[in-house]
Each structure stands twice: as structure tokens, then as C-alpha cells.
Amino acid sequence: PETGCLSITVLGASGDLAKKKTFPALFNLYRQGFLPSDQVHIFGYARSKLSDDELRDRIQGYLPQGQELAQVISGFLKLIKYVSGSYDSPDGFKTLDDAIYKHEVSRNTIEGSSRRLFYLALPPSVYPQICKMIKSYCMNKSDLGGWTRIVVEKPFGRDLASAEELSSQIGKLFEEAEIYRIDHYLGKELVQNLLVLRFANRFFMPVWNRDNIDNVQIVFREDFGTEGRGGYFDQYGIIRDIIQNHLLQVFCLVAMEKPISLKPEHIRDEKVKVLQSVLPIKDEEVVLGQYQGYKDDPTVPNDSNTPTFASVILRIHNERWEGVPFILKAGKALDSRKAEIRIQFKDVPGDIFKCKKQGRNELVIRLQPSEAIYMKLTVKQPGLEISTAQSELDLSYRQRYQNVVIPEAYERLILDTIKGDQQHFVRRDELKAAWEIFTPMLHRIDGGELKTVPYKRGSRGPDEADALVEKAGYVQTRGY
Ligand code: BG6
């Protein structure tokens, strides 16, 4: 691993994302020894006037509690300094640069390079100006080498044109290798397991195709609405918030061809290819919903047509997948919180057991909660008679890996940015291909041509969505 001074700056340090995700992830890395205090300093930058201690107090509220952690928490908080400034002020960024530089001078007694990571926990509208400021005032100046990297959060744009504009503005200032576009779903344990599952198991490789798989569902459900962030959400909607990024990344990993190696570029090349093979989405293969009560939020306009639920069928035009529907479904204010992939196989040909009525083989990968991989299969019902029943081979992580702590997505991804591993980050051409798929539909929703249907809070979503899944060929399994 690289050694030398590492400065991590969290811009938007007093915001929600920083407090809830970025700092706790940094804390976990520190606790495990990945951020040694003789090398690392963390800077918070934001507009509010705060003292170092005030920022530390705010952060502490989001860290795990417990007497046994007191020492490690205090060690971590000591690493944090606060710099206040606006996002377009040279003065603010010069002060930040001074602070980082001082830290580097004090630590550069050890041989090594100086590394500067800037985490933009802020809305994308300010990315271009912040990138300009970083480029002008805060780049790594060490003669011993090192790097400057920026981490940006979604949403990267609102549609193809705005995303391309954003990419080109940032692209003029930073190389692709310096830009880390986070999609935190790529940091989830079972999402990272997908390539292993697919390409390290003889079981799956030969059947992973249109001859054997009938349909695939990638589903995200949340049992809470947009409370507290209705104003933000209403500008984006569930497709931009979840489907175009989180679910589409999972889709890529399920559907892409085998990369020639695990090198980030090889993996990302395959993702781009499969995205480019997606056919235009048909209106009759889309269901949009909005939960009742969504518009009660005073920050949401009364005539909002923004979907809080969407079910969309993607079809891939290639040899492996032609004819197989991939149903991407996401909704807020539903009956449960769950994210899972369901790969349903075709009926057994020449079935002598008449087991069709019991259901099909299905591979389910549950990303959260309670990570699990299970296969539904038909077995003989124990007893004297030969009759069949559905059962399952179940790898439940909680049982199988009782003593293993599964890292948080952000923790893993931040560590990757420090290591310089871009495998789990979205490349510019991948982002473009993702927007190409959804932009026509998004424009029609924004223009009111595609309408949302209401659904009840706490329900499964609109009935039309269940009908769409059934039409796509999914067969509900009985007896499970
Ligand atoms: C975020 C979305 O990217 O992901 C939120 O903006 C959503 O709307 C969240 O709640 C879900 O993340 P997770 O990890 O809880 O599934």
C-alpha cells in the first residue's frame, strides 16, 4: 500500500450525506487501521461558520456509541479540522489549501507521496465550480509524487444532455482516472459478489442465458416515503434516484458478458457493451406510480407527476438475452424495505412429475436486509409417496458468516478511492449509456405524456405493476 501523507477533504461537511454516510465510513476505516493517524488528516469544508469542535460534535452524534469506543472515537475526531468558505470563493479554497499543505509539511518526514482526496458531498449543480477551485488552488504539490482525486455523488445530471455537459465541464479539469463517481450500490457485499457467483461457479455459467432463464427481476422497495426530502425528490423522481443508477448497475453485473480480467477497465468495458445493447423502452412496458399523500408535503407541487414508483422492462438485443425481460422495479412508501434480484428459470421440458404447478427454479439474491442467496428448487416431498414440493438451498449470510462484519458500502468505496481502484465506480461512457436508456422516457414523464397512477402508502405499489410482471412471464411460486 502507498504510504505518505493523506488528506481527505469532505466538502459539504455539515450536510446530511457527510454526517450520515461519509464521516461514519471514514470512522470505520480509521477503526480498522486503514487511516493511520501519523499519515492522515481529515478536513471538513462548508459554508457554515463552525469551530473544529462544533463539527466534531456534530459528527460524533452519527458515530457508533459505547464506552469501549471512547478512545478510538476521540482519536478519530482529533484528525478532523474544519475550514469554512463558500463554494466559489478563491479565498476559501486558498485557506483550505494552506491547511492541507501545513499538514503535509508536518507529516512529510516519512518518505512517500502526498495524496489529496476531495469528497464532494454536495449537489451536482456546484460540482463544476468546486472542481475549478480545487484545480486552481488545491492540487497536490509534492515533489515526491502522489495524486489528487475527486469523488462525486449522484445524481450526475438530469438527462443525457445535462449529464454530458457536467461530464465535459469536469472532464476539462480532471482526468477520468482522477474522477470517482460513486454509486453506493456497487459497494454492497452481494453486489460485489455477483461477478464471483456468475463466473466462479460451473453451476451457473452454462444456464445463464435465454435458453434457460425466463425472466429477471431487480427490485428495490422502501417502506418509507420522501419525508423531509420531498422538494429534492420531486425534481428527480424514482427513476433518476434509484433505477437509472443503482438498479441499472446491478442489471449490468447480472447481464454483462465475462470480462477478460478483473481489471477495472475490462469490467467497465463489458458494462458499457450491455448498456448499449438495451433496446428502447416501450410505453406498454412501463408502470409509473405515485403514493397517495406524496403531494401533502408542502415542498412538493400540487400538480406533481413525479413517480415515486416505477416498473420498467428492459430488453437486451444480443445473443445471450434476446427475448428475456429484465424487470427493474423501485418504489417508495411500499409495504417493506428490501432489495433483491430474482432470476427465474424456464419450466422443465418434458416434465414427468407435473411439477409445473408448484413453481419454477428461481435464484434469489437478496442484497438487503439480511443478505442471502437462495435457490428455489423442486424436491421429492419426504414420505412414502412420490410427490414433489418446492424447497430451497439457502445461504443466509447471518447464519453462515456469524462472526464476519459486513462492511458498509461507503466504507469499501472510500477505501477504493484511496487505493486508486476504479472497478466499482461509474465511468463516463457508462454514465452516458445509462442516460441514453432512460432519457426519452424521462422527458415524456416531465412533459406529462406519461402519467403516474396512484397507489396506497404501505401497499405493494400499483396493481398495474403486478400485472406487468405477470405479463412478462414471472410465475409466482407456491409453497414457499
Ligand atoms: C439513495 C437514494 O441513493 O439510496 C435514496 O437517493 C434511497 O432515495 C437510498 O433511500 C437507498 O439506499 P440503501 O443503501 O438504503 O438501499
XYZ file of C-alpha atoms and ligand atoms in Angstrom:
496
model
C 0.000 0.000 0.000
C 1.031 3.570 -0.607
C 2.340 5.443 2.358
C 2.800 9.118 2.908
C 0.529 11.914 3.778
C -3.153 11.533 3.000
C -5.543 14.468 3.246
C -9.222 13.754 2.916
C -11.448 16.786 2.448
C -15.185 16.391 2.779
C -16.905 19.279 1.027
C -20.408 19.806 2.316
C -19.163 18.637 5.705
C -22.158 19.860 7.646
C -24.703 18.293 5.299
C -26.755 15.139 5.743
C -24.784 12.835 3.463
C -21.482 13.740 5.110
C -22.828 13.244 8.617
C -24.787 10.090 7.939
C -22.529 8.297 5.481
C -19.137 9.849 4.751
C -17.817 10.501 8.259
C -19.133 7.232 9.738
C -17.462 5.376 6.847
C -14.206 7.219 7.495
C -14.526 6.353 11.160
C -14.889 2.650 10.378
C -11.820 2.791 8.154
C -9.879 4.530 10.892
C -11.007 1.991 13.442
C -9.715 -0.841 11.276
C -6.348 0.801 10.816
C -6.771 2.000 7.222
C -6.331 5.651 8.147
C -3.232 5.758 10.369
C -3.081 8.957 12.384
C 0.577 9.576 11.565
C -0.351 9.943 7.892
C -3.946 11.089 7.669
C -5.807 14.285 8.207
C -9.474 14.904 7.515
C -10.776 18.340 6.596
C -14.382 19.383 6.614
C -15.264 22.257 4.306
C -18.621 24.015 4.180
C -20.202 27.429 4.252
C -21.434 27.434 7.856
C -19.209 29.114 10.403
C -18.196 26.345 12.770
C -15.270 25.622 15.015
C -13.364 22.339 14.751
C -15.068 21.201 17.929
C -18.530 22.084 16.706
C -18.037 19.978 13.599
C -16.603 17.153 15.708
C -19.654 17.287 17.994
C -21.995 17.057 15.044
C -20.130 14.106 13.602
C -19.921 12.297 16.909
C -23.709 12.065 17.041
C -23.597 9.780 13.980
C -20.785 7.507 15.136
C -21.424 4.246 16.972
C -21.756 4.745 20.735
C -20.232 2.781 23.566
C -17.718 3.208 26.351
C -15.312 0.750 24.734
C -15.147 3.004 21.677
C -14.437 6.236 23.544
C -10.723 6.169 22.888
C -10.929 5.313 19.226
C -13.648 7.938 18.677
C -11.557 10.594 20.316
C -8.530 9.562 18.208
C -10.632 9.829 15.073
C -12.168 13.186 15.941
C -8.714 14.619 16.567
C -7.881 14.028 12.911
C -10.689 16.348 11.821
C -10.266 20.039 11.153
C -12.823 22.451 9.796
C -12.399 25.137 7.154
C -15.284 27.437 6.359
C -15.735 29.028 2.972
C -18.132 29.338 0.094
C -18.012 27.000 -2.873
C -16.950 29.627 -5.358
C -14.538 31.669 -3.316
C -10.836 31.525 -4.110
C -10.133 32.703 -0.554
C -11.904 29.751 0.988
C -10.028 27.280 -1.186
C -6.709 29.004 -0.599
C -7.314 28.681 3.150
C -8.153 25.022 2.619
C -5.011 24.525 0.577
C -2.913 26.190 3.292
C -4.407 23.913 5.906
C -3.727 20.820 3.799
C -0.239 21.975 2.961
C 0.618 22.607 6.609
C -0.495 19.133 7.400
C 1.618 17.732 4.569
C 4.695 19.585 5.691
C 4.230 18.306 9.206
C 3.822 14.701 8.033
C 6.199 14.503 5.132
C 9.044 13.460 7.305
C 8.320 9.922 6.142
C 9.362 9.034 2.656
C 6.339 8.923 0.432
C 3.934 10.842 -1.655
C 1.247 13.271 -0.806
C -2.292 12.253 -1.568
C -5.276 14.574 -1.703
C -8.804 13.250 -1.819
C -11.757 15.608 -2.222
C -15.172 14.151 -1.474
C -17.998 16.274 -2.844
C -20.931 15.527 -0.539
C -22.933 18.202 -2.319
C -25.499 18.635 -5.084
C -24.099 18.333 -8.605
C -25.038 21.901 -9.505
C -21.935 23.058 -7.615
C -19.540 20.412 -8.975
C -18.144 22.452 -11.874
C -17.296 25.484 -9.764
C -15.821 23.397 -6.958
C -13.739 21.398 -9.412
C -12.463 24.664 -10.844
C -11.490 25.853 -7.373
C -9.753 22.603 -6.499
C -7.911 22.631 -9.799
C -6.808 26.245 -9.339
C -5.839 26.187 -5.670
C -5.763 22.776 -4.073
C -3.872 20.330 -6.273
C -1.142 18.134 -4.848
C 2.174 19.953 -4.984
C 4.514 17.340 -3.598
C 7.762 16.670 -5.465
C 7.653 13.139 -4.166
C 4.675 12.312 -6.357
C 1.190 11.484 -5.200
C -2.197 12.406 -6.559
C -5.349 14.473 -6.363
C -8.696 12.686 -6.727
C -12.270 13.820 -6.563
C -15.259 11.777 -5.505
C -18.683 12.815 -6.751
C -22.145 11.633 -5.809
C -25.163 11.054 -7.962
C -27.361 12.436 -9.480
C -24.890 13.132 -12.273
C -27.226 15.276 -14.310
C -30.958 15.063 -15.039
C -30.798 13.597 -18.504
C -28.348 12.763 -21.255
C -27.624 16.358 -22.264
C -27.138 17.719 -18.744
C -25.021 14.724 -17.702
C -22.807 15.136 -20.749
C -22.470 18.834 -20.022
C -21.458 18.087 -16.432
C -19.033 15.396 -17.547
C -17.417 17.660 -20.083
C -17.012 20.528 -17.601
C -15.383 18.243 -15.047
C -13.509 16.385 -17.781
C -11.738 19.586 -18.821
C -10.283 19.874 -15.338
C -9.627 16.290 -14.264
C -8.564 13.106 -15.981
C -11.008 10.201 -15.913
C -8.572 8.354 -13.631
C -8.914 11.166 -11.090
C -12.729 11.142 -11.023
C -14.608 8.659 -8.834
C -18.361 8.650 -9.493
C -19.890 6.863 -6.537
C -22.884 4.602 -6.839
C -23.067 3.151 -3.362
C -24.889 0.029 -4.583
C -21.580 -1.045 -6.097
C -20.159 -1.179 -2.594
C -22.769 -3.593 -1.255
C -21.493 -7.033 -0.334
C -23.858 -9.013 -2.504
C -23.489 -6.700 -5.454
C -19.751 -7.283 -5.250
C -20.460 -10.993 -5.081
C -22.278 -11.045 -8.403
C -19.245 -11.494 -10.625
C -17.872 -14.225 -8.359
C -21.185 -16.007 -8.291
C -21.551 -15.877 -12.037
C -18.026 -16.528 -13.187
C -16.555 -18.769 -10.489
C -19.352 -21.342 -10.469
C -19.780 -24.014 -13.049
C -23.420 -24.327 -11.893
C -24.404 -21.022 -13.301
C -22.253 -20.337 -16.328
C -23.937 -22.732 -18.778
C -27.501 -21.788 -17.824
C -27.099 -18.030 -17.688
C -28.871 -17.306 -20.950
C -32.112 -17.071 -22.897
C -32.350 -20.840 -23.320
C -32.754 -21.342 -19.579
C -33.735 -18.079 -17.962
C -37.293 -16.901 -18.414
C -37.187 -13.512 -16.736
C -35.160 -11.431 -14.308
C -36.426 -9.010 -11.699
C -34.298 -6.430 -9.937
C -36.378 -4.910 -7.200
C -35.913 -2.111 -4.703
C -38.609 -1.398 -2.130
C -38.619 1.086 0.689
C -41.231 1.248 3.419
C -40.875 4.992 3.929
C -41.751 7.897 1.694
C -39.856 11.015 0.767
C -40.449 12.661 4.154
C -38.107 15.544 4.685
C -36.677 15.477 1.175
C -39.804 15.885 -0.965
C -38.501 19.076 -2.570
C -35.306 17.376 -3.707
C -37.034 14.178 -4.689
C -39.687 15.892 -6.753
C -37.054 17.276 -9.121
C -35.711 13.801 -9.760
C -38.220 11.023 -9.152
C -37.611 7.338 -8.567
C -36.103 6.635 -11.993
C -33.307 9.158 -11.554
C -32.977 8.427 -7.838
C -32.765 4.622 -7.954
C -33.364 2.938 -11.298
C -31.032 4.781 -13.686
C -28.110 4.235 -11.313
C -28.444 1.676 -8.505
C -30.660 -0.853 -10.286
C -29.017 -0.356 -13.638
C -25.600 -1.101 -12.138
C -26.968 -4.327 -10.700
C -28.539 -5.067 -14.072
C -25.132 -4.658 -15.742
C -23.492 -7.124 -13.389
C -26.232 -9.691 -13.954
C -26.369 -9.308 -17.716
C -22.864 -8.413 -18.920
C -20.510 -10.835 -20.622
C -17.496 -12.215 -18.797
C -14.739 -9.604 -18.673
C -11.311 -10.698 -19.890
C -9.866 -9.936 -16.468
C -10.799 -8.235 -13.237
C -9.079 -5.026 -14.281
C -11.499 -2.119 -13.768
C -11.346 -1.151 -17.427
C -12.159 -4.656 -18.586
C -15.162 -4.861 -16.298
C -16.397 -1.436 -17.239
C -15.970 -2.180 -20.946
C -18.401 -5.078 -20.574
C -20.883 -2.981 -18.656
C -20.899 -0.360 -21.363
C -21.476 -3.019 -24.021
C -24.524 -4.444 -22.330
C -25.962 -0.983 -21.700
C -25.508 -0.159 -25.343
C -27.403 -3.322 -26.272
C -30.563 -2.276 -24.430
C -33.491 -1.622 -26.769
C -35.676 1.492 -26.479
C -38.200 1.120 -23.658
C -41.791 0.615 -24.789
C -44.608 2.613 -23.169
C -46.636 -0.525 -22.581
C -43.729 -1.963 -20.598
C -43.673 0.825 -18.045
C -45.814 1.419 -14.963
C -45.384 4.645 -13.037
C -46.920 5.291 -9.644
C -47.141 7.979 -7.031
C -48.171 7.166 -3.479
C -51.210 8.847 -2.055
C -50.178 11.605 0.308
C -46.909 12.373 -1.512
C -48.235 15.781 -2.507
C -49.188 16.660 1.087
C -45.546 17.619 1.546
C -45.552 21.444 1.255
C -42.314 21.344 -0.776
C -43.956 19.186 -3.475
C -46.069 20.999 -6.107
C -49.795 20.129 -6.080
C -49.753 19.021 -9.704
C -46.597 16.895 -9.444
C -46.426 13.954 -11.865
C -43.141 12.733 -10.347
C -43.081 8.952 -9.953
C -42.305 7.549 -6.514
C -42.682 4.080 -8.035
C -41.677 2.702 -11.400
C -41.546 -0.687 -13.004
C -39.747 -0.810 -16.328
C -38.921 -3.715 -18.602
C -35.507 -3.613 -20.257
C -34.782 -5.854 -23.206
C -31.312 -6.655 -24.420
C -30.599 -7.135 -28.073
C -27.842 -9.736 -28.030
C -27.280 -13.437 -28.450
C -27.432 -14.242 -24.742
C -30.546 -12.345 -23.776
C -32.868 -11.754 -26.702
C -36.447 -12.258 -25.528
C -35.670 -12.228 -21.791
C -37.391 -9.399 -19.925
C -35.395 -7.666 -17.197
C -37.905 -6.012 -14.911
C -36.436 -3.136 -12.912
C -38.787 -2.061 -10.176
C -38.367 0.541 -7.436
C -40.768 2.215 -5.083
C -41.025 4.381 -2.014
C -43.678 4.083 0.717
C -44.302 0.406 -0.017
C -45.046 -2.487 2.319
C -41.441 -3.462 3.084
C -37.781 -2.495 2.754
C -35.959 -4.909 0.519
C -33.636 -5.074 -2.468
C -33.295 -8.303 -4.388
C -32.574 -9.941 -7.695
C -34.850 -12.763 -8.832
C -33.714 -14.904 -11.705
C -36.486 -17.205 -12.766
C -35.740 -20.223 -14.934
C -37.982 -21.701 -17.594
C -40.251 -24.658 -16.974
C -38.639 -28.100 -17.160
C -39.182 -29.523 -20.652
C -40.907 -32.915 -20.851
C -41.922 -32.692 -17.205
C -42.897 -36.167 -15.953
C -43.703 -35.025 -12.417
C -46.214 -32.377 -13.337
C -44.272 -30.079 -11.041
C -45.074 -27.041 -13.095
C -47.950 -26.201 -10.851
C -45.565 -25.948 -7.897
C -43.399 -23.303 -9.422
C -40.116 -22.875 -11.190
C -36.466 -22.864 -10.278
C -35.501 -19.464 -9.104
C -32.262 -17.961 -7.891
C -32.796 -15.132 -5.444
C -30.024 -12.795 -4.364
C -31.144 -10.602 -1.516
C -28.984 -7.514 -1.269
C -30.706 -6.238 1.859
C -31.804 -6.565 4.541
C -30.316 -9.876 5.762
C -28.090 -10.682 2.820
C -28.843 -14.088 1.351
C -28.564 -16.193 -1.745
C -31.119 -18.938 -2.149
C -32.288 -21.252 -4.867
C -35.826 -22.468 -5.071
C -35.961 -25.963 -6.400
C -38.287 -28.894 -6.698
C -37.627 -31.907 -4.463
C -39.432 -35.039 -3.504
C -41.810 -34.466 -0.659
C -40.415 -36.753 2.097
C -42.640 -39.770 2.662
C -43.901 -42.914 1.014
C -45.431 -41.271 -1.983
C -43.613 -39.726 -4.905
C -44.867 -36.229 -4.869
C -42.954 -33.053 -5.427
C -42.617 -29.878 -3.420
C -40.738 -26.606 -3.598
C -37.867 -26.196 -1.219
C -34.737 -24.101 -1.113
C -30.977 -24.233 -0.876
C -30.314 -21.325 1.363
C -27.142 -19.381 2.002
C -28.148 -16.899 4.596
C -25.209 -14.668 5.458
C -26.269 -14.056 9.026
C -26.128 -17.768 9.755
C -23.189 -18.732 7.622
C -20.890 -15.824 8.453
C -21.850 -15.211 12.044
C -18.593 -13.624 13.094
C -17.965 -11.614 9.984
C -18.835 -7.945 9.954
C -20.082 -6.993 6.514
C -18.584 -3.618 5.635
C -20.771 -0.672 4.773
C -20.877 0.227 1.088
C -19.394 3.678 1.614
C -16.557 2.345 3.712
C -15.460 -0.032 0.998
C -15.795 2.526 -1.769
C -13.864 5.242 0.047
C -11.069 2.751 0.628
C -11.055 2.037 -3.121
C -10.682 5.733 -3.893
C -7.626 5.836 -1.645
C -6.192 2.725 -3.278
C -6.951 4.060 -6.745
C -9.201 1.170 -7.726
C -11.966 2.338 -10.061
C -13.643 -1.021 -10.594
C -16.672 -0.098 -8.502
C -17.089 3.398 -9.884
C -19.045 4.587 -12.879
C -17.026 5.513 -15.956
C -18.039 8.430 -18.115
C -19.145 6.347 -21.101
C -21.092 4.060 -18.798
C -22.941 7.023 -17.397
C -23.713 8.254 -20.889
C -25.060 4.864 -21.940
C -27.215 4.737 -18.796
C -28.767 8.118 -19.541
C -29.347 7.135 -23.159
C -31.620 4.338 -21.983
C -33.837 6.452 -19.746
C -33.766 9.966 -21.197
C -36.569 9.597 -23.790
C -38.893 8.198 -21.160
C -37.899 10.801 -18.559
C -38.639 13.602 -20.985
C -42.072 12.188 -21.632
C -42.770 11.966 -17.896
C -41.539 15.528 -17.380
C -43.728 16.657 -20.276
C -46.774 14.930 -18.732
C -47.196 12.468 -21.618
C -46.540 9.505 -19.363
C -48.669 9.656 -16.251
C -48.330 8.205 -12.804
C -51.116 6.149 -11.243
C -51.852 6.491 -7.531
C -51.079 3.726 -5.053
C -51.691 3.366 -1.365
C -48.896 4.080 1.077
C -47.774 0.798 2.611
C -49.040 -1.287 -0.328
C -47.186 -3.376 -2.943
C -47.433 -0.479 -5.366
C -49.932 -0.068 -8.214
C -51.837 -3.217 -9.267
C -50.734 -2.466 -12.819
C -47.167 -3.281 -11.777
C -48.084 -6.806 -10.660
C -49.913 -7.268 -13.924
C -46.814 -6.154 -15.850
C -44.595 -8.659 -14.044
C -47.079 -11.427 -14.781
C -47.291 -10.387 -18.412
C -43.508 -10.538 -18.577
C -43.748 -14.218 -17.680
C -42.988 -14.331 -13.977
C -44.714 -17.235 -12.253
C -45.461 -16.871 -8.573
C -44.046 -19.834 -6.667
C -46.388 -21.641 -4.365
C -45.479 -23.358 -1.137
C -42.620 -21.029 -0.243
C -30.071 6.790 -2.328
C -31.381 7.412 -2.728
O -29.152 6.855 -3.390
O -30.285 5.435 -1.976
C -32.384 7.299 -1.602
O -31.169 8.783 -3.051
C -32.503 5.866 -1.135
O -33.655 7.759 -2.041
C -31.132 5.263 -0.872
O -33.278 5.858 0.048
C -31.241 3.775 -0.598
O -30.004 3.275 -0.209
P -29.917 1.935 0.644
O -28.463 1.645 0.717
O -30.546 2.235 1.965
O -30.689 0.913 -0.102
